[in-house]
Short mmCIF file of C-alpha atoms and ligand atoms in Angstrom, two decimals:
data_model
loop_
_atom_site.label_atom_id
_atom_site.label_comp_id
_atom_site.label_asym_id
_atom_site.label_seq_id
_atom_site.Cartn_x
_atom_site.Cartn_y
_atom_site.Cartn_z
CA UNK E 1 -19.43 -9.13 -26.08
CA UNK E 2 -15.83 -10.11 -25.36
CA UNK E 3 -14.44 -8.42 -22.28
CA UNK E 4 -11.48 -6.26 -23.24
CA UNK E 5 -10.65 -4.49 -19.97
CA UNK E 6 -9.67 -5.56 -16.48
CA UNK E 7 -11.05 -4.20 -13.21
CA UNK E 8 -8.87 -5.45 -10.41
CA UNK E 9 -10.30 -4.97 -6.94
CA UNK E 10 -8.04 -5.77 -4.00
CA UNK E 11 -9.86 -6.01 -0.68
CA UNK E 12 -6.89 -5.44 1.59
CA UNK E 13 -6.53 -7.99 4.40
CA UNK E 14 -10.07 -9.30 3.78
CA UNK E 15 -9.43 -12.93 4.68
CA UNK E 16 -8.96 -14.24 8.19
CA UNK E 17 -8.82 -17.28 10.42
CA UNK E 18 -11.70 -18.85 12.37
CA UNK E 19 -12.67 -16.44 15.14
CA UNK E 20 -14.21 -17.55 18.46
CA UNK E 21 -16.29 -14.35 18.70
CA UNK E 22 -17.96 -15.25 15.37
CA UNK E 23 -18.85 -18.81 16.32
CA UNK E 24 -15.60 -20.14 14.95
CA UNK E 25 -15.85 -18.77 11.44
CA UNK E 26 -14.15 -15.87 9.62
CA UNK E 27 -15.49 -12.31 9.33
CA UNK E 28 -15.87 -12.80 5.56
CA UNK E 29 -17.76 -16.07 5.97
CA UNK E 30 -19.94 -14.52 8.69
CA UNK E 31 -20.75 -11.44 6.60
CA UNK E 32 -23.87 -11.11 4.44
CA UNK E 33 -22.47 -10.41 0.96
CA UNK E 34 -25.14 -10.86 -1.73
CA UNK E 35 -23.22 -8.92 -4.39
CA UNK E 36 -19.90 -10.69 -3.89
CA UNK E 37 -21.78 -13.99 -3.81
CA UNK E 38 -23.44 -13.25 -7.13
CA UNK E 39 -20.11 -12.28 -8.68
CA UNK E 40 -18.69 -15.55 -7.34
CA UNK E 41 -21.62 -17.47 -8.84
CA UNK E 42 -21.15 -15.78 -12.21
CA UNK E 43 -17.39 -16.30 -12.18
CA UNK E 44 -14.67 -18.79 -11.41
CA UNK E 45 -13.24 -18.89 -7.88
CA UNK E 46 -10.19 -20.14 -6.11
CA UNK E 47 -7.68 -19.35 -3.42
CA UNK E 48 -4.32 -17.70 -3.94
CA UNK E 49 -0.93 -17.54 -2.27
CA UNK E 50 -0.11 -13.98 -3.25
CA UNK E 51 3.63 -14.60 -2.90
CA UNK E 52 3.90 -18.31 -2.09
CA UNK E 53 2.61 -20.92 0.36
CA UNK E 54 3.68 -20.02 3.89
CA UNK E 55 5.10 -16.64 2.87
CA UNK E 56 3.56 -13.87 5.01
CA UNK E 57 3.16 -10.91 2.63
CA UNK E 58 3.34 -7.21 3.25
CA UNK E 59 0.82 -5.16 1.30
CA UNK E 60 3.66 -3.89 -0.89
CA UNK E 61 5.21 -7.23 -1.84
CA UNK E 62 1.72 -8.72 -2.30
CA UNK E 63 0.59 -5.96 -4.66
CA UNK E 64 3.80 -6.25 -6.68
CA UNK E 65 3.19 -9.98 -7.08
CA UNK E 66 -0.46 -9.46 -8.00
CA UNK E 67 0.56 -6.98 -10.70
CA UNK E 68 2.99 -9.58 -12.03
CA UNK E 69 6.18 -8.02 -10.68
CA UNK E 70 8.06 -10.76 -8.81
CA UNK E 71 8.72 -9.13 -5.41
CA UNK E 72 11.95 -11.11 -5.01
CA UNK E 73 13.25 -9.29 -8.06
CA UNK E 74 11.60 -5.90 -7.72
CA UNK E 75 11.13 -5.20 -4.02
CA UNK E 76 13.89 -3.09 -2.51
CA UNK E 77 12.19 -1.84 0.63
CA UNK E 78 9.17 0.24 1.46
CA UNK E 79 10.88 3.66 1.47
CA UNK E 80 11.19 4.24 -2.28
CA UNK E 81 7.56 3.18 -2.85
CA UNK E 82 6.35 5.51 -0.08
CA UNK E 83 8.32 8.29 -1.75
CA UNK E 84 6.60 7.59 -5.09
CA UNK E 85 3.27 7.53 -3.26
CA UNK E 86 4.02 10.94 -1.75
CA UNK E 87 4.50 12.35 -5.23
CA UNK E 88 8.30 12.22 -5.39
CA UNK E 89 9.49 10.92 -8.73
CA UNK E 90 12.09 8.30 -7.86
CA UNK E 91 14.81 7.56 -10.39
CA UNK E 92 16.63 4.23 -10.23
CA UNK E 93 19.44 4.50 -7.65
CA UNK E 94 17.76 7.09 -5.46
CA UNK E 95 17.42 6.18 -1.78
CA UNK E 96 13.96 6.49 -0.21
CA UNK E 97 12.74 6.48 3.39
CA UNK E 98 9.35 6.54 5.02
CA UNK E 99 9.27 9.14 7.77
CA UNK E 100 7.19 10.18 10.74
CA UNK E 101 6.94 13.53 12.38
CA UNK E 102 7.47 12.91 16.10
CA UNK E 103 7.91 14.83 19.34
CA UNK E 104 11.10 14.97 21.40
CA UNK E 105 11.42 16.61 24.81
CA UNK E 106 13.96 19.37 25.55
CA UNK E 107 16.28 16.72 27.03
CA UNK E 108 16.11 14.76 23.76
CA UNK E 109 13.75 11.88 24.54
CA UNK E 110 11.02 10.75 22.14
CA UNK E 111 7.71 11.68 23.80
CA UNK E 112 5.28 10.88 21.00
CA UNK E 113 6.20 8.93 17.86
CA UNK E 114 3.31 10.51 15.96
CA UNK E 115 3.54 14.11 17.21
CA UNK E 116 -0.02 14.18 18.55
CA UNK E 117 -1.21 12.68 15.25
CA UNK E 118 -0.48 15.99 13.57
CA UNK E 119 -1.79 16.49 10.03
CA UNK E 120 -1.39 19.12 7.33
CA UNK E 121 2.38 19.26 7.73
CA UNK E 122 3.17 20.58 4.23
CA UNK E 123 4.40 23.92 5.60
CA UNK E 124 6.79 22.16 7.98
CA UNK E 125 8.07 19.95 5.19
CA UNK E 126 8.65 22.96 2.98
CA UNK E 127 10.61 24.66 5.76
CA UNK E 128 12.83 21.58 5.94
CA UNK E 129 13.16 21.43 2.16
CA UNK E 130 14.25 25.09 2.08
CA UNK E 131 16.38 25.07 5.21
CA UNK E 132 18.38 21.84 5.18
CA UNK E 133 21.52 21.76 3.03
CA UNK E 134 23.23 18.46 2.24
CA UNK E 135 25.40 19.81 -0.56
CA UNK E 136 28.62 19.15 1.38
CA UNK E 137 27.88 15.47 0.72
CA UNK E 138 27.04 16.13 -2.92
CA UNK E 139 23.50 15.03 -2.13
CA UNK E 140 20.17 16.51 -3.19
CA UNK E 141 17.04 15.60 -1.29
CA UNK E 142 13.27 15.84 -1.57
CA UNK E 143 11.17 15.81 1.57
CA UNK E 144 7.38 15.60 1.27
CA UNK E 145 4.49 15.31 3.68
CA UNK E 146 2.19 12.32 3.42
CA UNK E 147 -1.11 11.66 5.17
CA UNK E 148 -1.30 12.60 8.86
CA UNK E 149 2.03 12.53 10.65
CA UNK E 150 3.71 10.72 7.76
CA UNK E 151 6.28 11.98 5.31
CA UNK E 152 8.86 10.67 2.86
CA UNK E 153 12.49 11.50 2.18
CA UNK E 154 14.38 10.81 -1.04
CA UNK E 155 18.14 11.20 -1.46
CA UNK E 156 19.92 11.59 -4.77
CA UNK E 157 23.66 11.61 -5.19
CA UNK E 158 26.63 9.46 -6.10
CA UNK E 159 27.97 6.79 -3.76
CA UNK E 160 24.84 6.30 -1.66
CA UNK E 161 23.81 2.91 -0.28
CA UNK E 162 20.57 1.81 1.33
CA UNK E 163 21.69 -0.58 4.07
CA UNK E 164 21.19 1.73 7.03
CA UNK E 165 19.29 1.54 10.31
CA UNK E 166 16.45 3.74 11.53
CA UNK E 167 16.57 6.53 14.11
CA UNK E 168 13.15 5.45 15.40
CA UNK E 169 13.60 3.83 18.84
CA UNK E 170 10.11 2.28 18.34
CA UNK E 171 9.20 3.25 21.91
CA UNK E 172 8.71 6.44 23.84
CA UNK E 173 10.78 7.86 26.73
CA UNK E 174 14.16 7.13 25.13
CA UNK E 175 16.32 9.25 22.81
CA UNK E 176 16.17 8.76 19.03
CA UNK E 177 18.86 6.43 17.72
CA UNK E 178 21.86 7.37 15.62
CA UNK E 179 21.52 5.98 12.11
CA UNK E 180 24.31 3.57 11.20
CA UNK E 181 25.32 1.44 8.23
CA UNK E 182 24.20 -2.18 8.47
CA UNK E 183 26.94 -3.29 6.10
CA UNK E 184 30.48 -1.98 6.40
CA UNK E 185 30.90 -0.18 3.08
CA UNK E 186 31.54 3.45 2.14
CA UNK E 187 28.20 3.94 0.32
CA UNK E 188 26.03 2.77 3.22
CA UNK E 189 28.17 4.72 5.70
CA UNK E 190 27.75 7.83 3.58
CA UNK E 191 23.95 7.48 3.59
CA UNK E 192 23.98 7.04 7.38
CA UNK E 193 26.03 10.24 7.75
CA UNK E 194 23.71 12.12 5.38
CA UNK E 195 20.65 10.97 7.35
CA UNK E 196 22.11 12.00 10.70
CA UNK E 197 22.99 15.40 9.24
CA UNK E 198 19.46 15.74 7.85
CA UNK E 199 17.98 15.09 11.30
CA UNK E 200 20.49 17.43 12.98
CA UNK E 201 19.75 20.32 10.61
CA UNK E 202 15.98 19.82 10.53
CA UNK E 203 15.50 19.81 14.33
CA UNK E 204 16.19 23.53 14.99
CA UNK E 205 14.03 24.44 11.96
CA UNK E 206 11.16 22.47 13.49
CA UNK E 207 11.77 23.67 17.07
CA UNK E 208 11.56 27.32 16.01
CA UNK E 209 8.70 26.96 13.56
CA UNK E 210 5.57 29.04 14.37
CA UNK E 211 3.31 25.98 13.80
CA UNK E 212 5.12 24.14 16.58
CA UNK E 213 5.23 27.17 18.88
CA UNK E 214 1.45 27.40 18.45
CA UNK E 215 1.04 23.70 19.14
CA UNK E 216 3.02 23.99 22.39
CA UNK E 217 0.89 26.99 23.40
CA UNK E 218 -2.23 24.90 22.78
CA UNK E 219 -0.84 21.93 24.76
CA UNK E 220 -0.40 19.84 21.60
CA UNK E 221 2.72 17.81 20.96
CA UNK E 222 4.97 19.66 18.49
CA UNK E 223 6.37 17.93 15.38
CA UNK E 224 10.00 18.65 16.20
CA UNK E 225 11.89 15.65 14.86
CA UNK E 226 11.76 13.46 11.76
CA UNK E 227 12.01 9.72 12.40
CA UNK E 228 12.96 7.71 9.32
CA UNK E 229 12.90 4.04 8.44
CA UNK E 230 12.34 1.58 5.58
CA UNK E 231 15.42 2.65 3.61
CA UNK E 232 15.56 1.26 0.10
CA UNK E 233 17.16 1.93 -3.24
CA UNK E 234 14.75 2.62 -6.08
CA UNK E 235 14.91 -0.14 -8.65
CA UNK E 236 13.95 -0.21 -12.29
CA UNK E 237 10.32 -1.21 -12.81
CA UNK E 238 9.37 -2.30 -16.30
CA UNK E 239 6.46 0.01 -17.17
CA UNK E 240 3.07 -1.69 -16.97
CA UNK E 241 2.19 -0.53 -20.48
CA UNK E 242 5.36 -2.04 -21.95
CA UNK E 243 4.88 -5.26 -20.01
CA UNK E 244 1.23 -5.83 -20.87
CA UNK E 245 0.26 -3.33 -23.58
CA UNK E 246 -2.44 -2.00 -21.27
CA UNK E 247 -2.84 1.54 -20.03
CA UNK E 248 -4.02 1.68 -16.47
CA UNK E 249 -4.94 3.59 -13.35
CA UNK E 250 -4.66 3.06 -9.62
CA UNK E 251 -7.26 4.14 -7.05
CA UNK E 252 -6.13 3.81 -3.44
CA UNK E 253 -5.92 5.82 -0.25
CA UNK E 254 -2.67 4.28 0.98
CA UNK E 255 0.41 6.07 -0.31
CA UNK E 256 2.23 2.73 -0.47
CA UNK E 257 -0.26 1.35 -3.01
CA UNK E 258 -0.26 4.61 -4.96
CA UNK E 259 3.53 4.44 -4.89
CA UNK E 260 3.55 0.95 -6.39
CA UNK E 261 1.07 2.12 -9.00
CA UNK E 262 3.12 5.13 -9.98
CA UNK E 263 6.39 3.13 -9.90
CA UNK E 264 4.99 0.90 -12.66
CA UNK E 265 3.40 3.80 -14.51
CA UNK E 266 -0.27 3.53 -13.56
CA UNK E 267 -2.11 6.86 -13.43
CA UNK E 268 -3.08 7.84 -9.94
CA UNK E 269 -6.75 8.87 -9.64
CA UNK E 270 -7.62 11.10 -6.69
CA UNK E 271 -11.01 10.50 -5.06
CA UNK E 272 -12.40 12.90 -2.47
CA UNK E 273 -13.04 11.51 1.00
CA UNK E 274 -10.95 8.36 0.78
CA UNK E 275 -9.11 7.59 4.01
CA UNK E 276 -8.00 3.96 3.91
CA UNK E 277 -10.14 3.49 6.99
CA UNK E 278 -13.71 2.50 8.00
CA UNK E 279 -15.06 5.95 7.10
CA UNK E 280 -13.58 5.99 3.59
CA UNK E 281 -15.63 7.02 0.57
CA UNK E 282 -15.53 3.52 -0.94
CA UNK E 283 -18.57 4.17 -3.13
CA UNK E 284 -16.56 7.05 -4.61
CA UNK E 285 -13.73 4.65 -5.39
CA UNK E 286 -16.00 2.29 -7.32
CA UNK E 287 -17.60 5.22 -9.17
CA UNK E 288 -14.15 6.55 -10.07
CA UNK E 289 -13.08 3.09 -11.27
CA UNK E 290 -16.14 2.84 -13.51
CA UNK E 291 -15.31 6.22 -15.01
CA UNK E 292 -11.65 5.28 -15.53
CA UNK E 293 -12.70 2.17 -17.43
CA UNK E 294 -14.21 4.44 -20.11
CA UNK E 295 -10.70 5.34 -21.22
CA UNK E 296 -8.37 2.76 -19.61
CA UNK E 297 -7.72 -0.95 -20.16
CA UNK E 298 -6.88 -1.70 -16.54
CA UNK E 299 -7.89 -0.23 -13.20
CA UNK E 300 -6.52 -1.32 -9.83
CA UNK E 301 -8.66 -0.41 -6.82
CA UNK E 302 -7.50 -1.04 -3.26
CA UNK E 303 -9.97 -0.92 -0.37
CA UNK E 304 -8.11 -0.90 2.92
CA UNK E 305 -10.58 -0.83 5.86
CA UNK E 306 -10.85 -4.58 6.53
CA UNK E 307 -7.07 -4.82 7.00
CA UNK E 308 -7.27 -2.10 9.64
CA UNK E 309 -9.94 -4.04 11.58
CA UNK E 310 -7.74 -7.12 11.37
CA UNK E 311 -4.75 -5.24 12.80
CA UNK E 312 -7.00 -3.91 15.58
CA UNK E 313 -8.34 -7.41 16.28
CA UNK E 314 -11.97 -6.30 15.75
CA UNK E 315 -13.75 -9.23 14.09
CA UNK E 316 -17.26 -7.77 14.31
CA UNK E 317 -16.07 -4.45 12.86
CA UNK E 318 -14.33 -6.33 10.07
CA UNK E 319 -17.49 -8.26 9.26
CA UNK E 320 -19.54 -5.04 9.22
CA UNK E 321 -17.07 -3.30 6.95
CA UNK E 322 -17.10 -6.24 4.53
CA UNK E 323 -20.90 -5.84 4.31
CA UNK E 324 -20.37 -2.16 3.58
CA UNK E 325 -17.96 -3.03 0.76
CA UNK E 326 -20.47 -5.53 -0.64
CA UNK E 327 -23.17 -2.86 -0.87
CA UNK E 328 -21.03 -0.43 -2.88
CA UNK E 329 -20.09 -3.12 -5.42
CA UNK E 330 -23.65 -3.50 -6.70
CA UNK E 331 -23.16 -1.26 -9.78
CA UNK E 332 -20.43 -3.66 -10.98
CA UNK E 333 -22.99 -6.42 -11.56
CA UNK E 334 -24.04 -4.72 -14.81
CA UNK E 335 -20.49 -4.32 -16.06
CA UNK E 336 -20.07 -6.70 -18.98
CA UNK E 337 -17.16 -5.16 -20.90
CA UNK E 338 -14.48 -6.14 -18.41
CA UNK E 339 -13.01 -9.01 -16.49
CA UNK E 340 -13.58 -8.29 -12.81
CA UNK E 341 -11.02 -9.73 -10.41
CA UNK E 342 -11.73 -9.58 -6.69
CA UNK E 343 -9.28 -10.90 -4.11
CA UNK E 344 -7.31 -10.07 -0.98
CA UNK E 345 -3.63 -9.19 -0.91
CA UNK E 346 -3.03 -11.27 2.26
CA UNK E 347 -5.00 -12.43 5.26
CA UNK E 348 -5.07 -10.21 8.36
CA UNK E 349 -6.49 -12.48 11.08
CA UNK E 350 -8.11 -10.60 13.97
CA UNK E 351 -6.68 -13.26 16.29
CA UNK E 352 -3.16 -12.41 15.07
CA UNK E 353 -3.53 -8.62 14.56
CA UNK E 354 -1.05 -8.91 11.70
CA UNK E 355 -0.76 -10.44 8.25
CA UNK E 356 -0.63 -14.21 7.88
CA UNK E 357 0.27 -16.49 4.99
CA UNK E 358 -3.21 -18.08 4.81
CA UNK E 359 -4.25 -17.97 1.15
CA UNK E 360 -6.77 -15.35 0.02
CA UNK E 361 -10.07 -15.96 -1.76
CA UNK E 362 -10.37 -14.98 -5.42
CA UNK E 363 -13.10 -14.39 -8.00
CA UNK E 364 -12.57 -13.87 -11.72
CA UNK E 365 -15.82 -12.94 -13.42
CA UNK E 366 -16.55 -11.82 -16.94
CA UNK E 367 -17.55 -12.82 -20.42
CA UNK E 368 -15.81 -16.00 -21.57
CA UNK E 369 -14.89 -17.17 -18.06
CA UNK E 370 -15.63 -20.87 -17.43
CA UNK E 371 -17.73 -20.87 -14.26
CA UNK E 372 -17.70 -23.35 -11.40
CA UNK E 373 -20.12 -24.38 -8.63
CA UNK E 374 -19.02 -21.73 -6.12
CA UNK E 375 -21.85 -19.35 -5.23
CA UNK E 376 -20.37 -17.73 -2.12
CA UNK E 377 -17.31 -15.50 -1.63
CA UNK E 378 -15.40 -16.66 1.43
CA UNK E 379 -12.22 -18.49 2.33
CA UNK E 380 -13.87 -21.91 2.67
CA UNK E 381 -16.10 -21.92 -0.40
CA UNK E 382 -13.58 -20.38 -2.78
CA UNK E 383 -11.17 -23.18 -1.88
CA UNK E 384 -13.57 -25.51 -3.77
CA UNK E 385 -13.51 -23.36 -6.91
CA UNK E 386 -12.33 -24.12 -10.42
CA UNK E 387 -9.16 -22.05 -10.15
CA UNK E 388 -7.98 -24.25 -7.26
CA UNK E 389 -4.93 -22.70 -5.59
CA UNK E 390 -2.75 -20.35 -7.64
CA UNK E 391 0.24 -18.07 -6.93
CA UNK E 392 -0.28 -14.30 -7.11
CA UNK E 393 2.03 -13.86 -10.09
CA UNK E 394 -0.29 -16.13 -12.16
CA UNK E 395 -3.15 -13.67 -11.90
CA UNK E 396 -2.15 -11.14 -14.57
CA UNK E 397 -1.35 -13.84 -17.16
CA UNK E 398 -4.76 -15.45 -16.53
CA UNK E 399 -6.54 -12.10 -16.81
CA UNK E 400 -4.64 -11.14 -19.97
CA UNK E 401 -5.55 -14.44 -21.57
CA UNK E 402 -9.22 -13.87 -20.80
CA UNK E 403 -9.11 -10.60 -22.74
CA UNK E 404 -7.19 -12.37 -25.53
CA UNK E 405 -4.01 -10.33 -25.07
CA UNK E 406 -1.47 -13.11 -24.46
CA UNK E 407 1.14 -14.36 -26.92
CA UNK E 408 1.10 -17.99 -27.93
CA UNK E 409 3.99 -20.02 -26.53
CA UNK E 410 5.06 -22.26 -29.41
CA UNK E 411 3.52 -22.78 -32.82
ZN1 ZN U 501 -2.50 -5.31 2.58
ZN1 ZN U 502 -2.01 -4.69 7.01
#
């Protein structure tokens, strides 16, 4: 049977650097991963610079590259993608921000940048949506809650620019900053003024809101200010279906990944109990992906937890989570109708607690794939694989060719 679909599994931040607490090896190499190893044995392996050698990727730029959208052309900041991920439909030219609910004291100092890790803020966001009026600028806005203390703000109007600063002081005990234009031009200055007005009008709405009065009564930090950052102008993304002729879905907990998916026109598939963390329902994600493949040509699944352990510097936890991922992948071994791609989007070394440019390991497995001698999925072994070292933007063309959907170049 020729594989005619693609299952693309991104294990976020899976790869690492040698760690002293693991006897000088990586969490992935230290983990027991019989399923991933079998997929590696049945497939072709390699390592990949998701953006380019020595380029330290964000999850957003990495995923764009992996989907074949050159981030240098398409990436215009995190804000618009977070907006898409929060369910705001972004039209080209709209300005997007990622936001946090935070707590300020009566004398105007930021006390808690996450407002006591408040969640379920939809009512607060609706109060802001109904109460703030930016019409004197000729600007419409959409403000939506995200997961936890997060939210997103989108501005629509003529003459808006995206080169503006944040009001987040990035530390507590100091007042929020005034948002200013980074470049001296009327459009950026207008956006800065609109943002400052948005914050000014939303604060009394939040201060007086019953949810916050209750929180204060219960000694919880109220969500009484919106901090915004990551400004960007929504670009034009060539729809995935037009680009590849494939209809597809995205399954992810992170709103940023969902935002990238929806920006390129992938259908977002909700899965109960997914958190983007160690406790996520990752078995549910794989089950949902299998179901999607009944009707779709392409499914992107992102599993986030290992990246979180990397940021927290917890090598043992990362290794244990990788073993948990391995166990839920077992049903994929029987899947013969699709090309299965498994890779990271970047390395998140526990020793660095951030992303690094170290290349990520990669498996491509499916009918018609020329196999190699690699029988283990880790950074060291995959480096000896038949794919050698490829850039992230090469992945979609390779996968498309394996399902015989590429056009011949030349006669
Ligand atoms: Zn990532
Ligand atoms: Zn990360």
